[in-house]
Structures are given as C-alpha cells and as structure tokens.
Amino acid sequence: MKKQLLFITALIISATFVWVESANAQCTPDPQYTTEGWHPDTATGLPTATVGVPYSEVMTVVVPVQATYMTIQYPIDSAKIISITSLPTSPGGIGYTCDNVNCSWSGGTSGCISLSGTENSTGTYNFDINMDVYITVPLAGVIAIPQGYPGYEIVVNSTTAFTASV
C-alpha cells in the first residue's frame, strides 16, 4: 500500500511539473536580429493565421544601450512590456508569453515574446506593444519612459477547401 501511494504521489508530481513547464514555454530570441527594436518589424509583418489552426510566432526585441530623452543620451537600465493591446480574443484567441517571467530585458540585450493560440474568427487584428523603458538619469535615478510600438497586425483567414481540377 505504501509503495502504491508513493508511486501515485510521484506520478502526480511528475505530471504537475510537465504541465507547468508546458504552460510556461519560453521562446528564444532570434540571433539574426542585431538592430535595435522589434523584429519582425511592422513593414515585414507577421505570418497570416488560419481560423481554427494553432498559430505560433516569435518576436525578438533588441534593447538599445542608450536612449535619447529631452535631447540627452542616457543609459538604458531595462525595458519592460506593460501590455500588448488588441490581440485576437474571440473564442480561443492569441496570447503572448515572454522568455522571462517579468517580460523585462536589460539595456543592450535581446529578448522575445511568443505569440500563440488558436483564433476562431476571421479578421485583421491590429495590436500595439506598450513598454516602459527605464533610463538612468544623474541625480534623479532610474525613471520610466513610456514607449509604444504600434502598427502590428495579425491577419486571420478562413480555411479554404482544396479543389482539384481534372
């Protein structure tokens, strides 16, 4: 009886660990991106999604070392996502996770977000990435500067049937 109870306990702990790991799946920043900002950028755009089909895309951010604030260059302490607005949410939807728990990256480093989910409605979903960039100002310390990255979109198309012609 004790062996069975020990086995069941170990099984439950193992299953919980696997579930937590999959729920907190992390992305890896794409090393090909070295230019400051978000990649792919809004000009390149994101791949199209299809209704009812799982969607997954990684976006990489390269955080600059310095930022200009009121015409003066200051070192960047860190940058943190505050929100991503207007992602598709109708049953299913597409959400995001970061490569770290806080969605925060130090100045001069790269990070990423993983956009994933299954959207069930067609449409073009415009979304914005809203961040605080923390700069170090002499005599004032670290201050937050709001920074928006608008203009991203995810297009969700309906499924199409394949028709063969003879």
PDB file of C-alpha atoms in Angstrom:
ATOM      1  CA  MET A   1       0.000   0.000   0.000  1.00  0.00           C
ATOM      2  CA  LYS A   2       2.816   2.443   0.878  1.00  0.00           C
ATOM      3  CA  LYS A   3       4.553   1.672  -2.432  1.00  0.00           C
ATOM      4  CA  GLN A   4       1.346   2.361  -4.352  1.00  0.00           C
ATOM      5  CA  LEU A   5       0.792   5.630  -2.502  1.00  0.00           C
ATOM      6  CA  LEU A   6       4.413   6.660  -3.124  1.00  0.00           C
ATOM      7  CA  PHE A   7       4.079   5.767  -6.823  1.00  0.00           C
ATOM      8  CA  ILE A   8       0.837   7.767  -7.198  1.00  0.00           C
ATOM      9  CA  THR A   9       2.369  10.766  -5.405  1.00  0.00           C
ATOM     10  CA  ALA A  10       5.438  10.656  -7.657  1.00  0.00           C
ATOM     11  CA  LEU A  11       3.207  10.369 -10.734  1.00  0.00           C
ATOM     12  CA  ILE A  12       1.145  13.405  -9.693  1.00  0.00           C
ATOM     13  CA  ILE A  13       4.266  15.488  -9.015  1.00  0.00           C
ATOM     14  CA  SER A  14       5.768  14.483 -12.380  1.00  0.00           C
ATOM     15  CA  ALA A  15       2.560  15.302 -14.259  1.00  0.00           C
ATOM     16  CA  THR A  16       2.305  18.677 -12.496  1.00  0.00           C
ATOM     17  CA  PHE A  17       5.921  19.516 -13.391  1.00  0.00           C
ATOM     18  CA  VAL A  18       5.327  18.669 -17.066  1.00  0.00           C
ATOM     19  CA  TRP A  19       2.132  20.750 -17.123  1.00  0.00           C
ATOM     20  CA  VAL A  20       3.827  23.770 -15.503  1.00  0.00           C
ATOM     21  CA  GLU A  21       6.774  23.541 -17.905  1.00  0.00           C
ATOM     22  CA  SER A  22       4.489  23.408 -20.966  1.00  0.00           C
ATOM     23  CA  ALA A  23       2.337  26.255 -19.631  1.00  0.00           C
ATOM     24  CA  ASN A  24       5.449  28.412 -19.209  1.00  0.00           C
ATOM     25  CA  ALA A  25       7.023  27.536 -22.546  1.00  0.00           C
ATOM     26  CA  GLN A  26       9.650  30.065 -23.408  1.00  0.00           C
ATOM     27  CA  CYS A  27      10.849  31.447 -26.691  1.00  0.00           C
ATOM     28  CA  THR A  28      14.421  32.041 -27.778  1.00  0.00           C
ATOM     29  CA  PRO A  29      15.463  35.401 -29.268  1.00  0.00           C
ATOM     30  CA  ASP A  30      16.470  35.082 -32.925  1.00  0.00           C
ATOM     31  CA  PRO A  31      20.221  35.840 -33.109  1.00  0.00           C
ATOM     32  CA  GLN A  32      19.955  37.124 -36.688  1.00  0.00           C
ATOM     33  CA  TYR A  33      18.443  40.349 -35.319  1.00  0.00           C
ATOM     34  CA  THR A  34      21.010  42.858 -34.072  1.00  0.00           C
ATOM     35  CA  THR A  35      19.288  46.145 -34.937  1.00  0.00           C
ATOM     36  CA  GLU A  36      17.542  47.858 -32.019  1.00  0.00           C
ATOM     37  CA  GLY A  37      13.762  47.433 -31.891  1.00  0.00           C
ATOM     38  CA  TRP A  38      11.168  44.719 -32.502  1.00  0.00           C
ATOM     39  CA  HIS A  39      11.611  42.043 -35.163  1.00  0.00           C
ATOM     40  CA  PRO A  40       9.963  41.285 -37.450  1.00  0.00           C
ATOM     41  CA  ASP A  41       9.164  44.968 -37.832  1.00  0.00           C
ATOM     42  CA  THR A  42       5.804  46.310 -38.970  1.00  0.00           C
ATOM     43  CA  ALA A  43       7.000  46.608 -42.589  1.00  0.00           C
ATOM     44  CA  THR A  44       7.911  42.910 -42.706  1.00  0.00           C
ATOM     45  CA  GLY A  45       4.810  41.898 -40.775  1.00  0.00           C
ATOM     46  CA  LEU A  46       3.782  38.654 -39.142  1.00  0.00           C
ATOM     47  CA  PRO A  47       2.663  35.454 -40.876  1.00  0.00           C
ATOM     48  CA  THR A  48      -1.027  35.026 -41.593  1.00  0.00           C
ATOM     49  CA  ALA A  49      -3.081  32.855 -39.246  1.00  0.00           C
ATOM     50  CA  THR A  50      -5.876  30.479 -40.243  1.00  0.00           C
ATOM     51  CA  VAL A  51      -9.137  30.047 -38.342  1.00  0.00           C
ATOM     52  CA  GLY A  52      -9.035  27.004 -36.089  1.00  0.00           C
ATOM     53  CA  VAL A  53      -5.345  26.254 -36.754  1.00  0.00           C
ATOM     54  CA  PRO A  54      -2.806  26.757 -33.939  1.00  0.00           C
ATOM     55  CA  TYR A  55      -0.708  29.889 -34.522  1.00  0.00           C
ATOM     56  CA  SER A  56       2.795  30.410 -33.175  1.00  0.00           C
ATOM     57  CA  GLU A  57       5.251  33.192 -33.937  1.00  0.00           C
ATOM     58  CA  VAL A  58       8.284  34.527 -32.080  1.00  0.00           C
ATOM     59  CA  MET A  59       9.071  38.226 -31.987  1.00  0.00           C
ATOM     60  CA  THR A  60      12.556  39.331 -30.930  1.00  0.00           C
ATOM     61  CA  VAL A  61      13.337  42.629 -29.201  1.00  0.00           C
ATOM     62  CA  VAL A  62      16.812  44.154 -29.203  1.00  0.00           C
ATOM     63  CA  VAL A  63      17.020  46.674 -26.357  1.00  0.00           C
ATOM     64  CA  PRO A  64      19.384  49.596 -27.019  1.00  0.00           C
ATOM     65  CA  VAL A  65      22.185  50.530 -24.634  1.00  0.00           C
ATOM     66  CA  GLN A  66      21.205  54.209 -24.615  1.00  0.00           C
ATOM     67  CA  ALA A  67      18.113  56.303 -25.243  1.00  0.00           C
ATOM     68  CA  THR A  68      17.597  59.960 -26.030  1.00  0.00           C
ATOM     69  CA  TYR A  69      15.351  61.767 -23.564  1.00  0.00           C
ATOM     70  CA  MET A  70      14.882  65.525 -23.875  1.00  0.00           C
ATOM     71  CA  THR A  71      17.782  65.654 -26.385  1.00  0.00           C
ATOM     72  CA  ILE A  72      20.247  63.993 -23.976  1.00  0.00           C
ATOM     73  CA  GLN A  73      21.564  60.418 -24.187  1.00  0.00           C
ATOM     74  CA  TYR A  74      21.013  58.298 -21.060  1.00  0.00           C
ATOM     75  CA  PRO A  75      21.932  54.686 -20.368  1.00  0.00           C
ATOM     76  CA  ILE A  76      19.035  52.232 -20.505  1.00  0.00           C
ATOM     77  CA  ASP A  77      18.649  50.220 -17.340  1.00  0.00           C
ATOM     78  CA  SER A  78      15.916  47.976 -18.745  1.00  0.00           C
ATOM     79  CA  ALA A  79      12.762  47.786 -20.867  1.00  0.00           C
ATOM     80  CA  LYS A  80       9.554  46.048 -19.799  1.00  0.00           C
ATOM     81  CA  ILE A  81       6.321  45.169 -21.598  1.00  0.00           C
ATOM     82  CA  ILE A  82       3.401  46.818 -19.843  1.00  0.00           C
ATOM     83  CA  SER A  83       0.736  45.469 -22.208  1.00  0.00           C
ATOM     84  CA  ILE A  84       0.010  44.203 -25.679  1.00  0.00           C
ATOM     85  CA  THR A  85      -3.368  45.551 -26.699  1.00  0.00           C
ATOM     86  CA  SER A  86      -5.948  44.233 -29.153  1.00  0.00           C
ATOM     87  CA  LEU A  87      -4.670  40.731 -29.857  1.00  0.00           C
ATOM     88  CA  PRO A  88      -7.414  38.426 -31.202  1.00  0.00           C
ATOM     89  CA  THR A  89      -9.523  37.220 -28.268  1.00  0.00           C
ATOM     90  CA  SER A  90     -12.781  35.799 -29.621  1.00  0.00           C
ATOM     91  CA  PRO A  91     -13.181  32.189 -28.531  1.00  0.00           C
ATOM     92  CA  GLY A  92      -9.702  30.865 -28.440  1.00  0.00           C
ATOM     93  CA  GLY A  93      -7.631  33.894 -29.254  1.00  0.00           C
ATOM     94  CA  ILE A  94      -3.931  34.584 -29.439  1.00  0.00           C
ATOM     95  CA  GLY A  95      -1.922  35.493 -26.366  1.00  0.00           C
ATOM     96  CA  TYR A  96       1.709  36.086 -25.559  1.00  0.00           C
ATOM     97  CA  THR A  97       4.396  34.835 -23.207  1.00  0.00           C
ATOM     98  CA  CYS A  98       7.886  36.206 -22.715  1.00  0.00           C
ATOM     99  CA  ASP A  99      11.231  34.482 -22.413  1.00  0.00           C
ATOM    100  CA  ASN A 100      11.286  35.585 -18.774  1.00  0.00           C
ATOM    101  CA  VAL A 101       8.628  35.950 -16.115  1.00  0.00           C
ATOM    102  CA  ASN A 102       8.711  39.761 -15.951  1.00  0.00           C
ATOM    103  CA  CYS A 103       8.759  40.478 -19.704  1.00  0.00           C
ATOM    104  CA  SER A 104      11.737  42.715 -18.928  1.00  0.00           C
ATOM    105  CA  TRP A 105      15.179  42.949 -20.527  1.00  0.00           C
ATOM    106  CA  SER A 106      18.339  44.856 -19.612  1.00  0.00           C
ATOM    107  CA  GLY A 107      19.729  47.549 -21.890  1.00  0.00           C
ATOM    108  CA  GLY A 108      21.982  46.077 -24.579  1.00  0.00           C
ATOM    109  CA  THR A 109      20.355  42.636 -24.505  1.00  0.00           C
ATOM    110  CA  SER A 110      17.814  40.726 -26.608  1.00  0.00           C
ATOM    111  CA  GLY A 111      14.624  39.013 -25.568  1.00  0.00           C
ATOM    112  CA  CYS A 112      11.483  37.634 -27.134  1.00  0.00           C
ATOM    113  CA  ILE A 113       7.779  37.067 -26.922  1.00  0.00           C
ATOM    114  CA  SER A 114       5.900  34.088 -28.271  1.00  0.00           C
ATOM    115  CA  LEU A 115       2.523  34.849 -29.840  1.00  0.00           C
ATOM    116  CA  SER A 116       0.424  31.702 -29.820  1.00  0.00           C
ATOM    117  CA  GLY A 117      -3.102  30.395 -29.741  1.00  0.00           C
ATOM    118  CA  THR A 118      -5.970  29.372 -31.990  1.00  0.00           C
ATOM    119  CA  GLU A 119      -8.248  32.115 -33.253  1.00  0.00           C
ATOM    120  CA  ASN A 120     -11.755  31.177 -34.351  1.00  0.00           C
ATOM    121  CA  SER A 121     -12.799  34.403 -36.104  1.00  0.00           C
ATOM    122  CA  THR A 122     -11.516  35.890 -39.344  1.00  0.00           C
ATOM    123  CA  GLY A 123     -10.273  39.457 -39.467  1.00  0.00           C
ATOM    124  CA  THR A 124      -7.319  41.773 -39.289  1.00  0.00           C
ATOM    125  CA  TYR A 125      -6.242  42.361 -35.702  1.00  0.00           C
ATOM    126  CA  ASN A 126      -4.087  45.442 -35.193  1.00  0.00           C
ATOM    127  CA  PHE A 127      -2.146  45.405 -31.949  1.00  0.00           C
ATOM    128  CA  ASP A 128       0.313  47.612 -30.081  1.00  0.00           C
ATOM    129  CA  ILE A 129       3.222  46.697 -27.838  1.00  0.00           C
ATOM    130  CA  ASN A 130       3.396  49.083 -24.878  1.00  0.00           C
ATOM    131  CA  MET A 131       6.602  49.218 -22.868  1.00  0.00           C
ATOM    132  CA  ASP A 132       8.294  51.248 -20.180  1.00  0.00           C
ATOM    133  CA  VAL A 133      11.940  51.999 -20.906  1.00  0.00           C
ATOM    134  CA  TYR A 134      13.852  52.667 -17.710  1.00  0.00           C
ATOM    135  CA  ILE A 135      16.735  55.129 -18.071  1.00  0.00           C
ATOM    136  CA  THR A 136      19.301  56.197 -15.511  1.00  0.00           C
ATOM    137  CA  VAL A 137      19.329  59.980 -15.056  1.00  0.00           C
ATOM    138  CA  PRO A 138      22.044  61.550 -12.888  1.00  0.00           C
ATOM    139  CA  LEU A 139      20.655  62.974  -9.626  1.00  0.00           C
ATOM    140  CA  ALA A 140      17.187  61.585 -10.432  1.00  0.00           C
ATOM    141  CA  GLY A 141      17.883  57.836 -10.512  1.00  0.00           C
ATOM    142  CA  VAL A 142      16.018  55.401 -12.730  1.00  0.00           C
ATOM    143  CA  ILE A 143      12.903  56.810 -14.393  1.00  0.00           C
ATOM    144  CA  ALA A 144      10.338  55.136 -16.660  1.00  0.00           C
ATOM    145  CA  ILE A 145       9.666  56.474 -20.139  1.00  0.00           C
ATOM    146  CA  PRO A 146       6.521  55.033 -21.813  1.00  0.00           C
ATOM    147  CA  GLN A 147       7.225  53.733 -25.308  1.00  0.00           C
ATOM    148  CA  GLY A 148       4.650  52.423 -27.782  1.00  0.00           C
ATOM    149  CA  TYR A 149       5.222  50.174 -30.772  1.00  0.00           C
ATOM    150  CA  PRO A 150       2.006  50.446 -32.835  1.00  0.00           C
ATOM    151  CA  GLY A 151       1.203  49.112 -36.265  1.00  0.00           C
ATOM    152  CA  TYR A 152       1.490  45.353 -35.874  1.00  0.00           C
ATOM    153  CA  GLU A 153      -1.241  43.123 -37.212  1.00  0.00           C
ATOM    154  CA  ILE A 154      -2.239  39.506 -37.384  1.00  0.00           C
ATOM    155  CA  VAL A 155      -4.490  38.619 -40.309  1.00  0.00           C
ATOM    156  CA  VAL A 156      -6.709  35.587 -39.667  1.00  0.00           C
ATOM    157  CA  ASN A 157      -8.107  33.973 -42.813  1.00  0.00           C
ATOM    158  CA  SER A 158     -10.814  31.351 -43.080  1.00  0.00           C
ATOM    159  CA  THR A 159      -9.950  27.827 -44.043  1.00  0.00           C
ATOM    160  CA  THR A 160     -10.158  27.161 -47.741  1.00  0.00           C
ATOM    161  CA  ALA A 161     -11.117  23.924 -49.383  1.00  0.00           C
ATOM    162  CA  PHE A 162      -8.766  22.472 -51.955  1.00  0.00           C
ATOM    163  CA  THR A 163     -10.412  21.800 -55.309  1.00  0.00           C
ATOM    164  CA  ALA A 164      -8.649  19.592 -57.809  1.00  0.00           C
ATOM    165  CA  SER A 165      -9.320  20.071 -61.498  1.00  0.00           C
ATOM    166  CA  VAL A 166      -9.092  17.198 -63.914  1.00  0.00           C
TER     167      VAL A 166
END
